[in-house]
């Protein structure tokens, strides 16, 4: 299965009649494996900061998480595994696998829990596959 298929079929899937706003699978080095057309153009330093937070939980808390210049307030996650961010009525979930970061961005009516479930389920599957 291509990486784009994972994004199109598993991340941008139907969630009770709604969809994530944007999604992507990005390598730890910032290389894009696949992304939705709506995924924001990001800076490599933004990915580096996210990777640093996975290595040093709490690193992003004082400054916020930035993706494509959009600032998200970092909320509870799972140290070294999941980073969650909030911005207004939407937010972001990032799941770290052995080789990649799985991104899901959402706006209402999609709920944080729905985004978490979609992103983390795919991330867990990829980890099981050694990816």
PDB file of C-alpha atoms in Angstrom:
ATOM      1  CA  UNK A   1       0.000   0.000   0.000  1.00  0.00           C
ATOM      2  CA  UNK A   2       1.358   3.440  -0.871  1.00  0.00           C
ATOM      3  CA  UNK A   3       1.892   6.071   1.828  1.00  0.00           C
ATOM      4  CA  UNK A   4      -0.605   8.298   0.025  1.00  0.00           C
ATOM      5  CA  UNK A   5      -3.239   5.567   0.387  1.00  0.00           C
ATOM      6  CA  UNK A   6      -2.664   5.534   4.155  1.00  0.00           C
ATOM      7  CA  UNK A   7      -3.319   9.289   4.232  1.00  0.00           C
ATOM      8  CA  UNK A   8      -6.306   9.208   1.863  1.00  0.00           C
ATOM      9  CA  UNK A   9      -8.034   6.069   3.176  1.00  0.00           C
ATOM     10  CA  UNK A  10      -7.015   5.885   6.837  1.00  0.00           C
ATOM     11  CA  UNK A  11      -6.379   9.465   8.000  1.00  0.00           C
ATOM     12  CA  UNK A  12      -8.788  11.429   5.787  1.00  0.00           C
ATOM     13  CA  UNK A  13     -11.466   8.760   6.302  1.00  0.00           C
ATOM     14  CA  UNK A  14     -15.132   9.364   7.077  1.00  0.00           C
ATOM     15  CA  UNK A  15     -15.660  10.080  10.800  1.00  0.00           C
ATOM     16  CA  UNK A  16     -19.416  10.051  11.404  1.00  0.00           C
ATOM     17  CA  UNK A  17     -19.953  12.113   8.255  1.00  0.00           C
ATOM     18  CA  UNK A  18     -16.947  14.401   8.815  1.00  0.00           C
ATOM     19  CA  UNK A  19     -13.234  14.344   8.006  1.00  0.00           C
ATOM     20  CA  UNK A  20      -9.959  15.631   9.401  1.00  0.00           C
ATOM     21  CA  UNK A  21      -9.021  19.043   8.003  1.00  0.00           C
ATOM     22  CA  UNK A  22      -5.554  17.838   6.977  1.00  0.00           C
ATOM     23  CA  UNK A  23      -3.244  14.873   7.496  1.00  0.00           C
ATOM     24  CA  UNK A  24       0.274  13.725   6.648  1.00  0.00           C
ATOM     25  CA  UNK A  25       2.954  11.126   7.225  1.00  0.00           C
ATOM     26  CA  UNK A  26       6.333  12.795   7.596  1.00  0.00           C
ATOM     27  CA  UNK A  27       9.716  11.169   8.211  1.00  0.00           C
ATOM     28  CA  UNK A  28      11.651  12.023  11.353  1.00  0.00           C
ATOM     29  CA  UNK A  29      13.978  14.083   9.117  1.00  0.00           C
ATOM     30  CA  UNK A  30      11.083  16.243   7.870  1.00  0.00           C
ATOM     31  CA  UNK A  31      10.699  14.514   4.492  1.00  0.00           C
ATOM     32  CA  UNK A  32       7.081  14.230   3.352  1.00  0.00           C
ATOM     33  CA  UNK A  33       6.046  10.623   2.721  1.00  0.00           C
ATOM     34  CA  UNK A  34       2.444  11.556   1.919  1.00  0.00           C
ATOM     35  CA  UNK A  35       0.021  14.361   2.723  1.00  0.00           C
ATOM     36  CA  UNK A  36      -3.473  15.599   2.051  1.00  0.00           C
ATOM     37  CA  UNK A  37      -3.776  18.518  -0.357  1.00  0.00           C
ATOM     38  CA  UNK A  38      -4.880  20.679   2.589  1.00  0.00           C
ATOM     39  CA  UNK A  39      -1.817  19.952   4.768  1.00  0.00           C
ATOM     40  CA  UNK A  40       0.018  23.202   5.565  1.00  0.00           C
ATOM     41  CA  UNK A  41       3.431  24.003   4.135  1.00  0.00           C
ATOM     42  CA  UNK A  42       5.744  23.667   7.118  1.00  0.00           C
ATOM     43  CA  UNK A  43       9.316  24.573   7.984  1.00  0.00           C
ATOM     44  CA  UNK A  44      11.905  21.890   8.772  1.00  0.00           C
ATOM     45  CA  UNK A  45      12.602  23.639  12.096  1.00  0.00           C
ATOM     46  CA  UNK A  46       8.955  23.067  13.085  1.00  0.00           C
ATOM     47  CA  UNK A  47       9.449  19.289  12.607  1.00  0.00           C
ATOM     48  CA  UNK A  48      12.785  19.475  14.465  1.00  0.00           C
ATOM     49  CA  UNK A  49      11.027  21.138  17.431  1.00  0.00           C
ATOM     50  CA  UNK A  50       8.331  18.452  17.432  1.00  0.00           C
ATOM     51  CA  UNK A  51      11.014  15.728  17.373  1.00  0.00           C
ATOM     52  CA  UNK A  52      12.790  17.477  20.256  1.00  0.00           C
ATOM     53  CA  UNK A  53       9.558  17.427  22.290  1.00  0.00           C
ATOM     54  CA  UNK A  54       9.288  13.670  21.764  1.00  0.00           C
ATOM     55  CA  UNK A  55      12.856  13.324  23.093  1.00  0.00           C
ATOM     56  CA  UNK A  56      12.378  15.917  25.863  1.00  0.00           C
ATOM     57  CA  UNK A  57       8.678  15.937  26.859  1.00  0.00           C
ATOM     58  CA  UNK A  58       7.576  19.454  27.778  1.00  0.00           C
ATOM     59  CA  UNK A  59      10.007  21.179  25.389  1.00  0.00           C
ATOM     60  CA  UNK A  60       7.160  22.751  23.364  1.00  0.00           C
ATOM     61  CA  UNK A  61       4.926  23.628  26.330  1.00  0.00           C
ATOM     62  CA  UNK A  62       6.339  27.143  26.975  1.00  0.00           C
ATOM     63  CA  UNK A  63       6.344  28.265  23.309  1.00  0.00           C
ATOM     64  CA  UNK A  64       3.561  26.184  21.772  1.00  0.00           C
ATOM     65  CA  UNK A  65       3.648  23.815  18.838  1.00  0.00           C
ATOM     66  CA  UNK A  66       3.962  25.415  15.402  1.00  0.00           C
ATOM     67  CA  UNK A  67       2.988  23.819  12.099  1.00  0.00           C
ATOM     68  CA  UNK A  68       2.840  25.872   8.930  1.00  0.00           C
ATOM     69  CA  UNK A  69       3.173  28.997  11.061  1.00  0.00           C
ATOM     70  CA  UNK A  70       0.010  28.135  13.030  1.00  0.00           C
ATOM     71  CA  UNK A  71       0.495  28.017  16.790  1.00  0.00           C
ATOM     72  CA  UNK A  72      -1.164  25.293  18.855  1.00  0.00           C
ATOM     73  CA  UNK A  73      -1.253  25.208  22.647  1.00  0.00           C
ATOM     74  CA  UNK A  74       0.262  21.880  23.747  1.00  0.00           C
ATOM     75  CA  UNK A  75      -2.167  19.829  25.824  1.00  0.00           C
ATOM     76  CA  UNK A  76      -1.908  16.396  27.419  1.00  0.00           C
ATOM     77  CA  UNK A  77      -0.261  13.720  25.336  1.00  0.00           C
ATOM     78  CA  UNK A  78       1.738  10.575  25.948  1.00  0.00           C
ATOM     79  CA  UNK A  79       5.412  11.248  26.669  1.00  0.00           C
ATOM     80  CA  UNK A  80       7.552  10.138  23.748  1.00  0.00           C
ATOM     81  CA  UNK A  81       4.562   8.786  21.789  1.00  0.00           C
ATOM     82  CA  UNK A  82       1.826  11.398  21.179  1.00  0.00           C
ATOM     83  CA  UNK A  83       1.707  15.205  21.150  1.00  0.00           C
ATOM     84  CA  UNK A  84      -1.672  16.926  21.142  1.00  0.00           C
ATOM     85  CA  UNK A  85      -2.334  20.583  20.480  1.00  0.00           C
ATOM     86  CA  UNK A  86      -5.364  22.863  20.607  1.00  0.00           C
ATOM     87  CA  UNK A  87      -6.232  26.033  18.695  1.00  0.00           C
ATOM     88  CA  UNK A  88      -9.711  27.471  19.098  1.00  0.00           C
ATOM     89  CA  UNK A  89     -12.312  24.869  18.186  1.00  0.00           C
ATOM     90  CA  UNK A  90      -9.732  22.679  16.449  1.00  0.00           C
ATOM     91  CA  UNK A  91      -6.398  21.092  17.080  1.00  0.00           C
ATOM     92  CA  UNK A  92      -3.710  18.629  16.094  1.00  0.00           C
ATOM     93  CA  UNK A  93      -2.599  15.123  17.039  1.00  0.00           C
ATOM     94  CA  UNK A  94       0.894  13.838  16.234  1.00  0.00           C
ATOM     95  CA  UNK A  95       1.816  10.180  16.765  1.00  0.00           C
ATOM     96  CA  UNK A  96       5.466   9.125  16.593  1.00  0.00           C
ATOM     97  CA  UNK A  97       6.320   5.766  15.028  1.00  0.00           C
ATOM     98  CA  UNK A  98       9.773   4.211  14.636  1.00  0.00           C
ATOM     99  CA  UNK A  99      10.407   6.091  11.380  1.00  0.00           C
ATOM    100  CA  UNK A 100       7.692   8.702  10.916  1.00  0.00           C
ATOM    101  CA  UNK A 101       5.305  11.211  12.437  1.00  0.00           C
ATOM    102  CA  UNK A 102       1.583  10.806  11.748  1.00  0.00           C
ATOM    103  CA  UNK A 103      -0.248  14.164  11.703  1.00  0.00           C
ATOM    104  CA  UNK A 104      -3.957  14.818  11.971  1.00  0.00           C
ATOM    105  CA  UNK A 105      -5.407  18.354  12.012  1.00  0.00           C
ATOM    106  CA  UNK A 106      -9.089  18.886  12.831  1.00  0.00           C
ATOM    107  CA  UNK A 107     -11.796  21.510  13.224  1.00  0.00           C
ATOM    108  CA  UNK A 108     -15.269  21.146  14.710  1.00  0.00           C
ATOM    109  CA  UNK A 109     -17.460  19.175  14.325  1.00  0.00           C
ATOM    110  CA  UNK A 110     -14.633  16.589  14.502  1.00  0.00           C
ATOM    111  CA  UNK A 111     -13.760  16.129  18.180  1.00  0.00           C
ATOM    112  CA  UNK A 112     -10.280  15.829  19.698  1.00  0.00           C
ATOM    113  CA  UNK A 113     -11.051  12.227  20.644  1.00  0.00           C
ATOM    114  CA  UNK A 114     -12.026  11.333  17.079  1.00  0.00           C
ATOM    115  CA  UNK A 115      -8.806  12.838  15.707  1.00  0.00           C
ATOM    116  CA  UNK A 116      -6.746  11.053  18.375  1.00  0.00           C
ATOM    117  CA  UNK A 117      -8.379   7.728  17.545  1.00  0.00           C
ATOM    118  CA  UNK A 118      -7.777   7.998  13.777  1.00  0.00           C
ATOM    119  CA  UNK A 119      -4.157   9.180  14.084  1.00  0.00           C
ATOM    120  CA  UNK A 120      -3.117   6.906  16.943  1.00  0.00           C
ATOM    121  CA  UNK A 121      -4.742   3.802  15.442  1.00  0.00           C
ATOM    122  CA  UNK A 122      -2.729   4.213  12.225  1.00  0.00           C
ATOM    123  CA  UNK A 123       0.417   5.000  14.225  1.00  0.00           C
ATOM    124  CA  UNK A 124       0.003   1.896  16.370  1.00  0.00           C
ATOM    125  CA  UNK A 125      -0.521  -0.232  13.244  1.00  0.00           C
ATOM    126  CA  UNK A 126       2.654   1.151  11.622  1.00  0.00           C
ATOM    127  CA  UNK A 127       4.639   0.539  14.828  1.00  0.00           C
ATOM    128  CA  UNK A 128       3.407  -3.084  14.805  1.00  0.00           C
ATOM    129  CA  UNK A 129       4.679  -3.334  11.212  1.00  0.00           C
ATOM    130  CA  UNK A 130       8.127  -2.110  12.317  1.00  0.00           C
ATOM    131  CA  UNK A 131       7.690   1.267  10.682  1.00  0.00           C
TER     132      UNK A 131
END
